[in-house]
């Protein structure tokens, strides 16, 4: 990416998420999440996304969630039978929470700190399914470029699952 303003926007966005992260751990929602994530069948996915993922078939698949925030959705993928689940986010603050939840979960998720535009080589062409959920597209300076990086994580013939609102919202 050679647009300084885009790089600046990405860095500012990371700072904002990091600065707000601790606020989320003082909520009832966080405490409820901590209590429920130890259930092997834990899922916070709503019926629409659950149905979509069931139709596609997550069981036995390697799945990556791009911009996973606190990892609650990444960990939910095991409830649908994912073989492996990897979450990627650039916010260190939220990834700390993801690792805290993962430590309470009986499943072995991996969480990687990275800007989506600088994904490590180890994530290239590795997954059957790439998942992007609500609240991601609106942060991307260039949606086509974002999609290029998302696609780079998929094995040939892999599936992108996007469950988003319109970025203008
Ligand atoms: C609204 S949250 C996603 C929430 C998720 N759908 C859920 O319900 O748990 C958006 C996430 O995108 C991440 N993000 C934004 N820009 C990013 C980038 N360039 N690279 C990696 N993560 C990014 C933020 O750090 C934030 O955690």
GROMACS .gro file of N, CA and C and ligand atoms in nm:
model
  534
    1UNK      N    1   0.085  -0.119   0.000
    1UNK     CA    2   0.000   0.000   0.000
    1UNK      C    3   0.089   0.124   0.000
    2UNK      N    4   0.066   0.218  -0.094
    2UNK     CA    5   0.155   0.333  -0.101
    2UNK      C    6   0.080   0.464  -0.078
    3UNK      N    7  -0.027   0.458  -0.002
    3UNK     CA    8  -0.103   0.579   0.027
    3UNK      C    9  -0.078   0.616   0.173
    4UNK      N   10   0.001   0.720   0.199
    4UNK     CA   11   0.031   0.756   0.340
    4UNK      C   12  -0.095   0.776   0.422
    5UNK      N   13  -0.201   0.834   0.365
    5UNK     CA   14  -0.320   0.860   0.444
    5UNK      C   15  -0.387   0.729   0.486
    6UNK      N   16  -0.380   0.628   0.399
    6UNK     CA   17  -0.437   0.498   0.434
    6UNK      C   18  -0.358   0.433   0.547
    7UNK      N   19  -0.226   0.441   0.537
    7UNK     CA   20  -0.142   0.384   0.645
    7UNK      C   21  -0.172   0.453   0.778
    8UNK      N   22  -0.189   0.584   0.770
    8UNK     CA   23  -0.219   0.663   0.891
    8UNK      C   24  -0.356   0.622   0.949
    9UNK      N   25  -0.451   0.603   0.861
    9UNK     CA   26  -0.585   0.564   0.906
    9UNK      C   27  -0.579   0.428   0.977
   10UNK      N   28  -0.503   0.335   0.920
   10UNK     CA   29  -0.492   0.201   0.980
   10UNK      C   30  -0.426   0.210   1.117
   11UNK      N   31  -0.321   0.291   1.128
   11UNK     CA   32  -0.249   0.306   1.256
   11UNK      C   33  -0.338   0.375   1.360
   12UNK      N   34  -0.411   0.478   1.318
   12UNK     CA   35  -0.499   0.549   1.412
   12UNK      C   36  -0.610   0.456   1.461
   13UNK      N   37  -0.659   0.374   1.368
   13UNK     CA   38  -0.765   0.281   1.403
   13UNK      C   39  -0.716   0.179   1.506
   14UNK      N   40  -0.593   0.130   1.485
   14UNK     CA   41  -0.534   0.036   1.582
   14UNK      C   42  -0.525   0.102   1.720
   15UNK      N   43  -0.476   0.225   1.725
   15UNK     CA   44  -0.464   0.295   1.853
   15UNK      C   45  -0.600   0.308   1.922
   16UNK      N   46  -0.701   0.342   1.842
   16UNK     CA   47  -0.835   0.363   1.900
   16UNK      C   48  -0.890   0.233   1.960
   17UNK      N   49  -0.874   0.123   1.885
   17UNK     CA   50  -0.922  -0.006   1.938
   17UNK      C   51  -0.843  -0.045   2.063
   18UNK      N   52  -0.712  -0.025   2.059
   18UNK     CA   53  -0.630  -0.061   2.176
   18UNK      C   54  -0.670   0.022   2.298
   19UNK      N   55  -0.695   0.151   2.277
   19UNK     CA   56  -0.729   0.238   2.390
   19UNK      C   57  -0.865   0.203   2.452
   20UNK      N   58  -0.956   0.152   2.369
   20UNK     CA   59  -1.090   0.122   2.422
   20UNK      C   60  -1.101  -0.020   2.476
   21UNK      N   61  -1.001  -0.103   2.450
   21UNK     CA   62  -1.014  -0.247   2.480
   21UNK      C   63  -1.049  -0.273   2.626
   22UNK      N   64  -0.980  -0.204   2.717
   22UNK     CA   65  -1.001  -0.235   2.859
   22UNK      C   66  -1.145  -0.207   2.905
   23UNK      N   67  -1.214  -0.114   2.836
   23UNK     CA   68  -1.351  -0.081   2.875
   23UNK      C   69  -1.443  -0.203   2.862
   24UNK      N   70  -1.409  -0.290   2.767
   24UNK     CA   71  -1.495  -0.405   2.741
   24UNK      C   72  -1.486  -0.511   2.851
   25UNK      N   73  -1.379  -0.507   2.929
   25UNK     CA   74  -1.363  -0.610   3.033
   25UNK      C   75  -1.434  -0.571   3.164
   26UNK      N   76  -1.499  -0.455   3.164
   26UNK     CA   77  -1.571  -0.413   3.285
   26UNK      C   78  -1.722  -0.436   3.269
   27UNK      N   79  -1.760  -0.506   3.166
   27UNK     CA   80  -1.904  -0.521   3.136
   27UNK      C   81  -1.958  -0.658   3.177
   28UNK      N   82  -2.088  -0.665   3.194
   28UNK     CA   83  -2.154  -0.794   3.222
   28UNK      C   84  -2.136  -0.889   3.103
   29UNK      N   85  -2.133  -0.832   2.983
   29UNK     CA   86  -2.118  -0.914   2.862
   29UNK      C   87  -1.986  -0.991   2.867
   30UNK      N   88  -1.881  -0.922   2.910
   30UNK     CA   89  -1.750  -0.987   2.918
   30UNK      C   90  -1.752  -1.100   3.022
   31UNK      N   91  -1.813  -1.072   3.137
   31UNK     CA   92  -1.818  -1.174   3.242
   31UNK      C   93  -1.899  -1.295   3.196
   32UNK      N   94  -2.009  -1.269   3.123
   32UNK     CA   95  -2.091  -1.379   3.073
   32UNK      C   96  -2.013  -1.462   2.971
   33UNK      N   97  -1.934  -1.393   2.890
   33UNK     CA   98  -1.852  -1.461   2.789
   33UNK      C   99  -1.748  -1.550   2.857
   34UNK      N  100  -1.684  -1.498   2.956
   34UNK     CA  101  -1.584  -1.575   3.032
   34UNK      C  102  -1.648  -1.701   3.091
   35UNK      N  103  -1.771  -1.687   3.137
   35UNK     CA  104  -1.838  -1.801   3.201
   35UNK      C  105  -1.881  -1.906   3.099
   36UNK      N  106  -1.916  -1.863   2.978
   36UNK     CA  107  -1.976  -1.958   2.883
   36UNK      C  108  -1.875  -2.022   2.788
   37UNK      N  109  -1.757  -1.962   2.774
   37UNK     CA  110  -1.665  -2.007   2.670
   37UNK      C  111  -1.599  -2.142   2.702
   38UNK      N  112  -1.612  -2.185   2.827
   38UNK     CA  113  -1.552  -2.314   2.863
   38UNK      C  114  -1.638  -2.432   2.816
   39UNK      N  115  -1.762  -2.403   2.776
   39UNK     CA  116  -1.849  -2.508   2.721
   39UNK      C  117  -1.794  -2.552   2.586
   40UNK      N  118  -1.769  -2.682   2.564
   40UNK     CA  119  -1.713  -2.729   2.435
   40UNK      C  120  -1.798  -2.686   2.315
   41UNK      N  121  -1.930  -2.671   2.334
   41UNK     CA  122  -2.018  -2.632   2.223
   41UNK      C  123  -2.047  -2.484   2.220
   42UNK      N  124  -1.968  -2.405   2.294
   42UNK     CA  125  -1.993  -2.259   2.302
   42UNK      C  126  -2.008  -2.197   2.163
   43UNK      N  127  -2.109  -2.111   2.150
   43UNK     CA  128  -2.120  -2.030   2.029
   43UNK      C  129  -2.193  -1.900   2.060
   44UNK      N  130  -2.138  -1.790   2.011
   44UNK     CA  131  -2.207  -1.661   2.022
   44UNK      C  132  -2.262  -1.619   1.886
   45UNK      N  133  -2.254  -1.708   1.786
   45UNK     CA  134  -2.298  -1.673   1.650
   45UNK      C  135  -2.451  -1.673   1.644
   46UNK      N  136  -2.508  -1.577   1.573
   46UNK     CA  137  -2.654  -1.570   1.566
   46UNK      C  138  -2.707  -1.677   1.469
   47UNK      N  139  -2.838  -1.702   1.470
   47UNK     CA  140  -2.894  -1.811   1.388
   47UNK      C  141  -2.863  -1.796   1.239
   48UNK      N  142  -2.860  -1.673   1.188
   48UNK     CA  143  -2.835  -1.653   1.044
   48UNK      C  144  -2.694  -1.700   1.006
   49UNK      N  145  -2.594  -1.652   1.081
   49UNK     CA  146  -2.456  -1.691   1.049
   49UNK      C  147  -2.433  -1.839   1.079
   50UNK      N  148  -2.495  -1.887   1.186
   50UNK     CA  149  -2.482  -2.030   1.219
   50UNK      C  150  -2.536  -2.115   1.103
   51UNK      N  151  -2.654  -2.078   1.053
   51UNK     CA  152  -2.715  -2.154   0.943
   51UNK      C  153  -2.629  -2.149   0.817
   52UNK      N  154  -2.575  -2.031   0.789
   52UNK     CA  155  -2.490  -2.015   0.670
   52UNK      C  156  -2.366  -2.105   0.680
   53UNK      N  157  -2.303  -2.102   0.797
   53UNK     CA  158  -2.182  -2.182   0.816
   53UNK      C  159  -2.214  -2.332   0.815
   54UNK      N  160  -2.332  -2.366   0.867
   54UNK     CA  161  -2.371  -2.508   0.863
   54UNK      C  162  -2.396  -2.553   0.720
   55UNK      N  163  -2.457  -2.465   0.640
   55UNK     CA  164  -2.482  -2.499   0.499
   55UNK      C  165  -2.351  -2.518   0.423
   56UNK      N  166  -2.255  -2.431   0.450
   56UNK     CA  167  -2.124  -2.440   0.382
   56UNK      C  168  -2.049  -2.563   0.434
   57UNK      N  169  -2.063  -2.587   0.563
   57UNK     CA  170  -1.994  -2.702   0.623
   57UNK      C  171  -1.860  -2.662   0.682
   58UNK      N  172  -1.858  -2.643   0.811
   58UNK     CA  173  -1.734  -2.603   0.881
   58UNK      C  174  -1.664  -2.726   0.940
   59UNK      N  175  -1.741  -2.834   0.961
   59UNK     CA  176  -1.685  -2.952   1.028
   59UNK      C  177  -1.561  -3.003   0.955
   60UNK      N  178  -1.454  -3.019   1.032
   60UNK     CA  179  -1.328  -3.072   0.977
   60UNK      C  180  -1.247  -2.973   0.896
   61UNK      N  181  -1.292  -2.847   0.890
   61UNK     CA  182  -1.226  -2.747   0.805
   61UNK      C  183  -1.129  -2.659   0.885
   62UNK      N  184  -1.034  -2.603   0.812
   62UNK     CA  185  -0.942  -2.504   0.868
   62UNK      C  186  -0.999  -2.365   0.837
   63UNK      N  187  -1.025  -2.288   0.943
   63UNK     CA  188  -1.097  -2.161   0.927
   63UNK      C  189  -1.015  -2.046   0.986
   64UNK      N  190  -1.014  -1.934   0.914
   64UNK     CA  191  -0.951  -1.813   0.966
   64UNK      C  192  -1.057  -1.704   0.976
   65UNK      N  193  -1.054  -1.629   1.086
   65UNK     CA  194  -1.140  -1.511   1.097
   65UNK      C  195  -1.051  -1.387   1.091
   66UNK      N  196  -1.076  -1.303   0.992
   66UNK     CA  197  -0.999  -1.180   0.977
   66UNK      C  198  -1.068  -1.069   1.053
   67UNK      N  199  -0.990  -0.997   1.135
   67UNK     CA  200  -1.042  -0.890   1.221
   67UNK      C  201  -1.135  -0.949   1.326
   68UNK      N  202  -1.077  -1.036   1.408
   68UNK     CA  203  -1.155  -1.121   1.499
   68UNK      C  204  -1.190  -1.056   1.631
   69UNK      N  205  -1.134  -0.934   1.659
   69UNK     CA  206  -1.162  -0.865   1.785
   69UNK      C  207  -1.127  -0.956   1.904
   70UNK      N  208  -1.221  -0.980   1.997
   70UNK     CA  209  -1.184  -1.057   2.118
   70UNK      C  210  -1.193  -1.208   2.098
   71UNK      N  211  -1.212  -1.252   1.974
   71UNK     CA  212  -1.202  -1.394   1.943
   71UNK      C  213  -1.324  -1.477   1.977
   72UNK      N  214  -1.430  -1.411   2.025
   72UNK     CA  215  -1.548  -1.489   2.066
   72UNK      C  216  -1.608  -1.565   1.948
   73UNK      N  217  -1.605  -1.502   1.829
   73UNK     CA  218  -1.662  -1.570   1.712
   73UNK      C  219  -1.566  -1.678   1.661
   74UNK      N  220  -1.438  -1.651   1.667
   74UNK     CA  221  -1.338  -1.752   1.626
   74UNK      C  222  -1.355  -1.878   1.711
   75UNK      N  223  -1.369  -1.860   1.842
   75UNK     CA  224  -1.385  -1.975   1.932
   75UNK      C  225  -1.516  -2.047   1.906
   76UNK      N  226  -1.618  -1.974   1.860
   76UNK     CA  227  -1.748  -2.036   1.830
   76UNK      C  228  -1.739  -2.134   1.714
   77UNK      N  229  -1.639  -2.117   1.628
   77UNK     CA  230  -1.626  -2.204   1.510
   77UNK      C  231  -1.604  -2.350   1.550
   78UNK      N  232  -1.544  -2.371   1.668
   78UNK     CA  233  -1.525  -2.509   1.715
   78UNK      C  234  -1.658  -2.575   1.746
   79UNK      N  235  -1.756  -2.495   1.790
   79UNK     CA  236  -1.888  -2.550   1.817
   79UNK      C  237  -1.954  -2.606   1.691
   80UNK      N  238  -1.908  -2.558   1.576
   80UNK     CA  239  -1.960  -2.608   1.447
   80UNK      C  240  -1.867  -2.716   1.389
   81UNK      N  241  -1.765  -2.752   1.466
   81UNK     CA  242  -1.681  -2.865   1.426
   81UNK      C  243  -1.553  -2.829   1.352
   82UNK      N  244  -1.515  -2.701   1.353
   82UNK     CA  245  -1.391  -2.663   1.282
   82UNK      C  246  -1.273  -2.748   1.331
   83UNK      N  247  -1.185  -2.785   1.237
   83UNK     CA  248  -1.065  -2.861   1.275
   83UNK      C  249  -0.965  -2.768   1.341
   84UNK      N  250  -0.941  -2.653   1.276
   84UNK     CA  251  -0.857  -2.549   1.336
   84UNK      C  252  -0.927  -2.415   1.316
   85UNK      N  253  -0.900  -2.324   1.409
   85UNK     CA  254  -0.955  -2.188   1.396
   85UNK      C  255  -0.847  -2.089   1.436
   86UNK      N  256  -0.825  -1.993   1.346
   86UNK     CA  257  -0.723  -1.891   1.368
   86UNK      C  258  -0.791  -1.754   1.359
   87UNK      N  259  -0.763  -1.668   1.456
   87UNK     CA  260  -0.815  -1.532   1.453
   87UNK      C  261  -0.702  -1.434   1.431
   88UNK      N  262  -0.726  -1.334   1.346
   88UNK     CA  263  -0.626  -1.231   1.318
   88UNK      C  264  -0.687  -1.095   1.350
   89UNK      N  265  -0.611  -1.012   1.420
   89UNK     CA  266  -0.655  -0.875   1.447
   89UNK      C  267  -0.529  -0.792   1.473
   90UNK      N  268  -0.539  -0.661   1.448
   90UNK     CA  269  -0.420  -0.578   1.473
   90UNK      C  270  -0.421  -0.514   1.613
   91UNK      N  271  -0.530  -0.533   1.687
   91UNK     CA  272  -0.538  -0.472   1.821
   91UNK      C  273  -0.482  -0.567   1.927
   92UNK      N  274  -0.369  -0.528   1.982
   92UNK     CA  275  -0.306  -0.610   2.086
   92UNK      C  276  -0.399  -0.622   2.208
   93UNK      N  277  -0.469  -0.511   2.239
   93UNK     CA  278  -0.558  -0.511   2.355
   93UNK      C  279  -0.669  -0.614   2.341
   94UNK      N  280  -0.729  -0.622   2.223
   94UNK     CA  281  -0.837  -0.719   2.205
   94UNK      C  282  -0.783  -0.861   2.191
   95UNK      N  283  -0.663  -0.875   2.134
   95UNK     CA  284  -0.607  -1.010   2.124
   95UNK      C  285  -0.572  -1.066   2.262
   96UNK      N  286  -0.535  -0.979   2.354
   96UNK     CA  287  -0.513  -1.025   2.493
   96UNK      C  288  -0.641  -1.088   2.547
   97UNK      N  289  -0.753  -1.023   2.517
   97UNK     CA  290  -0.882  -1.077   2.562
   97UNK      C  291  -0.912  -1.209   2.490
   98UNK      N  292  -0.879  -1.216   2.361
   98UNK     CA  293  -0.901  -1.340   2.285
   98UNK      C  294  -0.821  -1.454   2.348
   99UNK      N  295  -0.697  -1.423   2.387
   99UNK     CA  296  -0.613  -1.529   2.446
   99UNK      C  297  -0.664  -1.568   2.584
  100UNK      N  298  -0.721  -1.471   2.655
  100UNK     CA  299  -0.780  -1.501   2.786
  100UNK      C  300  -0.899  -1.595   2.769
  101UNK      N  301  -0.983  -1.565   2.669
  101UNK     CA  302  -1.098  -1.653   2.643
  101UNK      C  303  -1.050  -1.791   2.595
  102UNK      N  304  -0.947  -1.791   2.511
  102UNK     CA  305  -0.895  -1.919   2.459
  102UNK      C  306  -0.842  -2.006   2.573
  103UNK      N  307  -0.784  -1.941   2.675
  103UNK     CA  308  -0.731  -2.018   2.788
  103UNK      C  309  -0.844  -2.085   2.868
  104UNK      N  310  -0.964  -2.028   2.860
  104UNK     CA  311  -1.079  -2.086   2.931
  104UNK      C  312  -1.151  -2.189   2.845
  105UNK      N  313  -1.125  -2.185   2.714
  105UNK     CA  314  -1.192  -2.275   2.621
  105UNK      C  315  -1.120  -2.410   2.617
  106UNK      N  316  -1.195  -2.519   2.593
  106UNK     CA  317  -1.130  -2.649   2.579
  106UNK      C  318  -1.064  -2.667   2.441
  107UNK      N  319  -1.084  -2.568   2.351
  107UNK     CA  320  -1.032  -2.580   2.214
  107UNK      C  321  -0.904  -2.498   2.198
  108UNK      N  322  -0.826  -2.536   2.096
  108UNK     CA  323  -0.694  -2.474   2.074
  108UNK      C  324  -0.699  -2.374   1.960
  109UNK      N  325  -0.752  -2.256   1.985
  109UNK     CA  326  -0.750  -2.153   1.880
  109UNK      C  327  -0.614  -2.085   1.880
  110UNK      N  328  -0.579  -2.029   1.765
  110UNK     CA  329  -0.455  -1.951   1.755
  110UNK      C  330  -0.493  -1.806   1.723
  111UNK      N  331  -0.433  -1.712   1.792
  111UNK     CA  332  -0.462  -1.571   1.766
  111UNK      C  333  -0.334  -1.499   1.725
  112UNK      N  334  -0.342  -1.428   1.614
  112UNK     CA  335  -0.225  -1.365   1.553
  112UNK      C  336  -0.247  -1.215   1.542
  113UNK      N  337  -0.150  -1.140   1.591
  113UNK     CA  338  -0.157  -0.993   1.583
  113UNK      C  339  -0.097  -0.948   1.450
  114UNK      N  340  -0.181  -0.893   1.366
  114UNK     CA  341  -0.131  -0.845   1.236
  114UNK      C  342  -0.232  -0.749   1.173
  115UNK      N  343  -0.179  -0.647   1.110
  115UNK     CA  344  -0.261  -0.568   1.017
  115UNK      C  345  -0.297  -0.660   0.900
  116UNK      N  346  -0.420  -0.653   0.858
  116UNK     CA  347  -0.468  -0.741   0.753
  116UNK      C  348  -0.388  -0.720   0.622
  117UNK      N  349  -0.329  -0.602   0.608
  117UNK     CA  350  -0.252  -0.571   0.488
  117UNK      C  351  -0.108  -0.620   0.497
  118UNK      N  352  -0.072  -0.681   0.609
  118UNK     CA  353   0.066  -0.729   0.631
  118UNK      C  354   0.062  -0.871   0.687
  119UNK      N  355  -0.021  -0.954   0.633
  119UNK     CA  356  -0.038  -1.087   0.690
  119UNK      C  357   0.090  -1.169   0.680
  120UNK      N  358   0.123  -1.245   0.783
  120UNK     CA  359   0.244  -1.328   0.776
  120UNK      C  360   0.232  -1.438   0.670
  121UNK      N  361   0.346  -1.475   0.616
  121UNK     CA  362   0.352  -1.577   0.510
  121UNK      C  363   0.281  -1.707   0.553
  122UNK      N  364   0.292  -1.739   0.681
  122UNK     CA  365   0.237  -1.866   0.731
  122UNK      C  366   0.084  -1.874   0.714
  123UNK      N  367   0.019  -1.761   0.691
  123UNK     CA  368  -0.127  -1.764   0.674
  123UNK      C  369  -0.170  -1.775   0.527
  124UNK      N  370  -0.073  -1.770   0.437
  124UNK     CA  371  -0.108  -1.770   0.294
  124UNK      C  372  -0.156  -1.908   0.248
  125UNK      N  373  -0.266  -1.911   0.174
  125UNK     CA  374  -0.319  -2.033   0.110
  125UNK      C  375  -0.334  -2.149   0.208
  126UNK      N  376  -0.376  -2.119   0.330
  126UNK     CA  377  -0.378  -2.222   0.436
  126UNK      C  378  -0.519  -2.267   0.477
  127UNK      N  379  -0.623  -2.191   0.440
  127UNK     CA  380  -0.754  -2.215   0.500
  127UNK      C  381  -0.860  -2.257   0.398
  128UNK      N  382  -0.956  -2.338   0.448
  128UNK     CA  383  -1.071  -2.377   0.365
  128UNK      C  384  -1.175  -2.266   0.364
  129UNK      N  385  -1.186  -2.196   0.477
  129UNK     CA  386  -1.287  -2.091   0.491
  129UNK      C  387  -1.224  -1.968   0.556
  130UNK      N  388  -1.253  -1.851   0.498
  130UNK     CA  389  -1.215  -1.723   0.560
  130UNK      C  390  -1.343  -1.653   0.600
  131UNK      N  391  -1.348  -1.607   0.725
  131UNK     CA  392  -1.469  -1.545   0.780
  131UNK      C  393  -1.443  -1.398   0.813
  132UNK      N  394  -1.535  -1.314   0.766
  132UNK     CA  395  -1.532  -1.170   0.800
  132UNK      C  396  -1.671  -1.134   0.849
  133UNK      N  397  -1.680  -1.077   0.969
  133UNK     CA  398  -1.813  -1.052   1.026
  133UNK      C  399  -1.835  -0.902   1.051
  134UNK      N  400  -1.943  -0.874   1.119
  134UNK     CA  401  -1.995  -0.737   1.130
  134UNK      C  402  -1.896  -0.640   1.194
  135UNK      N  403  -1.878  -0.524   1.129
  135UNK     CA  404  -1.797  -0.418   1.186
  135UNK      C  405  -1.655  -0.413   1.135
  136UNK      N  406  -1.630  -0.470   1.019
  136UNK     CA  407  -1.493  -0.476   0.967
  136UNK      C  408  -1.474  -0.387   0.843
  137UNK      N  409  -1.561  -0.402   0.745
  137UNK     CA  410  -1.539  -0.334   0.615
  137UNK      C  411  -1.524  -0.184   0.629
  138UNK      N  412  -1.601  -0.126   0.721
  138UNK     CA  413  -1.601   0.019   0.734
  138UNK      C  414  -1.467   0.079   0.774
  139UNK      N  415  -1.375  -0.004   0.827
  139UNK     CA  416  -1.243   0.047   0.868
  139UNK      C  417  -1.142   0.042   0.754
  140UNK      N  418  -1.178  -0.023   0.645
  140UNK     CA  419  -1.078  -0.049   0.541
  140UNK      C  420  -1.068   0.067   0.442
  141UNK      N  421  -0.947   0.123   0.426
  141UNK     CA  422  -0.930   0.234   0.333
  141UNK      C  423  -0.958   0.195   0.188
  142UNK      N  424  -0.938   0.066   0.155
  142UNK     CA  425  -0.955   0.020   0.018
  142UNK      C  426  -1.014  -0.121   0.026
  143UNK      N  427  -1.145  -0.132   0.001
  143UNK     CA  428  -1.213  -0.260   0.021
  143UNK      C  429  -1.160  -0.367  -0.076
  144UNK      N  430  -1.129  -0.327  -0.200
  144UNK     CA  431  -1.077  -0.424  -0.298
  144UNK      C  432  -0.942  -0.480  -0.250
  145UNK      N  433  -0.859  -0.392  -0.197
  145UNK     CA  434  -0.729  -0.436  -0.147
  145UNK      C  435  -0.747  -0.529  -0.026
  146UNK      N  436  -0.841  -0.493   0.061
  146UNK     CA  437  -0.872  -0.578   0.176
  146UNK      C  438  -0.911  -0.718   0.128
  147UNK      N  439  -1.000  -0.723   0.028
  147UNK     CA  440  -1.047  -0.853  -0.022
  147UNK      C  441  -0.932  -0.934  -0.083
  148UNK      N  442  -0.838  -0.865  -0.146
  148UNK     CA  443  -0.720  -0.933  -0.200
  148UNK      C  444  -0.644  -1.005  -0.088
  149UNK      N  445  -0.627  -0.936   0.026
  149UNK     CA  446  -0.554  -0.997   0.137
  149UNK      C  447  -0.635  -1.109   0.202
  150UNK      N  448  -0.765  -1.089   0.212
  150UNK     CA  449  -0.851  -1.196   0.265
  150UNK      C  450  -0.837  -1.320   0.177
  151UNK      N  451  -0.847  -1.300   0.046
  151UNK     CA  452  -0.842  -1.413  -0.049
  151UNK      C  453  -0.708  -1.486  -0.041
  152UNK      N  454  -0.602  -1.413  -0.007
  152UNK     CA  455  -0.468  -1.475  -0.004
  152UNK      C  456  -0.457  -1.582   0.104
  153UNK      N  457  -0.548  -1.582   0.202
  153UNK     CA  458  -0.540  -1.682   0.310
  153UNK      C  459  -0.603  -1.816   0.269
  154UNK      N  460  -0.681  -1.813   0.158
  154UNK     CA  461  -0.758  -1.932   0.121
  154UNK      C  462  -0.677  -2.031   0.036
  155UNK      N  463  -0.701  -2.159   0.061
  155UNK     CA  464  -0.651  -2.263  -0.029
  155UNK      C  465  -0.725  -2.246  -0.163
  156UNK      N  466  -0.671  -2.300  -0.272
  156UNK     CA  467  -0.746  -2.295  -0.398
  156UNK      C  468  -0.884  -2.358  -0.378
  157UNK      N  469  -0.988  -2.288  -0.423
  157UNK     CA  470  -1.126  -2.339  -0.408
  157UNK      C  471  -1.185  -2.312  -0.271
  158UNK      N  472  -1.112  -2.240  -0.186
  158UNK     CA  473  -1.162  -2.207  -0.053
  158UNK      C  474  -1.280  -2.110  -0.060
  159UNK      N  475  -1.348  -2.095   0.052
  159UNK     CA  476  -1.473  -2.016   0.056
  159UNK      C  477  -1.460  -1.895   0.147
  160UNK      N  478  -1.501  -1.780   0.096
  160UNK     CA  479  -1.512  -1.660   0.179
  160UNK      C  480  -1.653  -1.651   0.234
  161UNK      N  481  -1.665  -1.636   0.365
  161UNK     CA  482  -1.795  -1.611   0.427
  161UNK      C  483  -1.791  -1.470   0.483
  162UNK      N  484  -1.877  -1.385   0.428
  162UNK     CA  485  -1.882  -1.247   0.476
  162UNK      C  486  -2.021  -1.221   0.532
  163UNK      N  487  -2.025  -1.176   0.655
  163UNK     CA  488  -2.153  -1.148   0.723
  163UNK      C  489  -2.140  -1.007   0.779
  164UNK      N  490  -2.180  -0.909   0.698
  164UNK     CA  491  -2.151  -0.769   0.728
  164UNK      C  492  -2.272  -0.681   0.701
  165UNK      N  493  -2.270  -0.564   0.760
  165UNK     CA  494  -2.362  -0.460   0.720
  165UNK      C  495  -2.293  -0.377   0.613
  166UNK      N  496  -2.368  -0.291   0.544
  166UNK     CA  497  -2.305  -0.207   0.444
  166UNK      C  498  -2.206  -0.112   0.512
  167UNK      N  499  -2.084  -0.097   0.455
  167UNK     CA  500  -1.983  -0.013   0.523
  167UNK      C  501  -2.032   0.129   0.555
  168UNK      N  502  -2.124   0.183   0.477
  168UNK     CA  503  -2.171   0.319   0.505
  168UNK      C  504  -2.247   0.327   0.637
  169UNK      N  505  -2.297   0.213   0.685
  169UNK     CA  506  -2.367   0.212   0.815
  169UNK      C  507  -2.267   0.231   0.929
  170LIG     C1  508  -1.609  -0.436   1.514
  170LIG     S1  509  -1.468  -0.536   1.544
  170LIG     C2  510  -1.522  -0.694   1.486
  170LIG     C3  511  -1.617  -0.752   1.585
  170LIG     C4  512  -1.661  -0.895   1.554
  170LIG     N1  513  -1.746  -0.900   1.439
  170LIG     C5  514  -1.735  -0.949   1.676
  170LIG     O1  515  -1.859  -0.941   1.679
  170LIG     O2  516  -1.668  -0.995   1.770
  170LIG     C6  517  -1.355  -0.484   1.417
  170LIG     C7  518  -1.213  -0.532   1.440
  170LIG     O3  519  -1.137  -0.503   1.322
  170LIG     C8  520  -1.004  -0.483   1.363
  170LIG     N2  521  -0.931  -0.417   1.254
  170LIG     C9  522  -0.961  -0.299   1.195
  170LIG     N3  523  -0.871  -0.272   1.098
  170LIG    C10  524  -0.783  -0.374   1.095
  170LIG    C11  525  -0.669  -0.406   1.017
  170LIG     N4  526  -0.625  -0.322   0.922
  170LIG     N5  527  -0.603  -0.520   1.040
  170LIG    C12  528  -0.645  -0.606   1.139
  170LIG     N6  529  -0.753  -0.582   1.218
  170LIG    C13  530  -0.821  -0.469   1.195
  170LIG    C14  531  -1.017  -0.399   1.489
  170LIG     O4  532  -0.898  -0.403   1.566
  170LIG    C15  533  -1.138  -0.463   1.555
  170LIG     O5  534  -1.100  -0.558   1.652
   0.00000   0.00000   0.00000
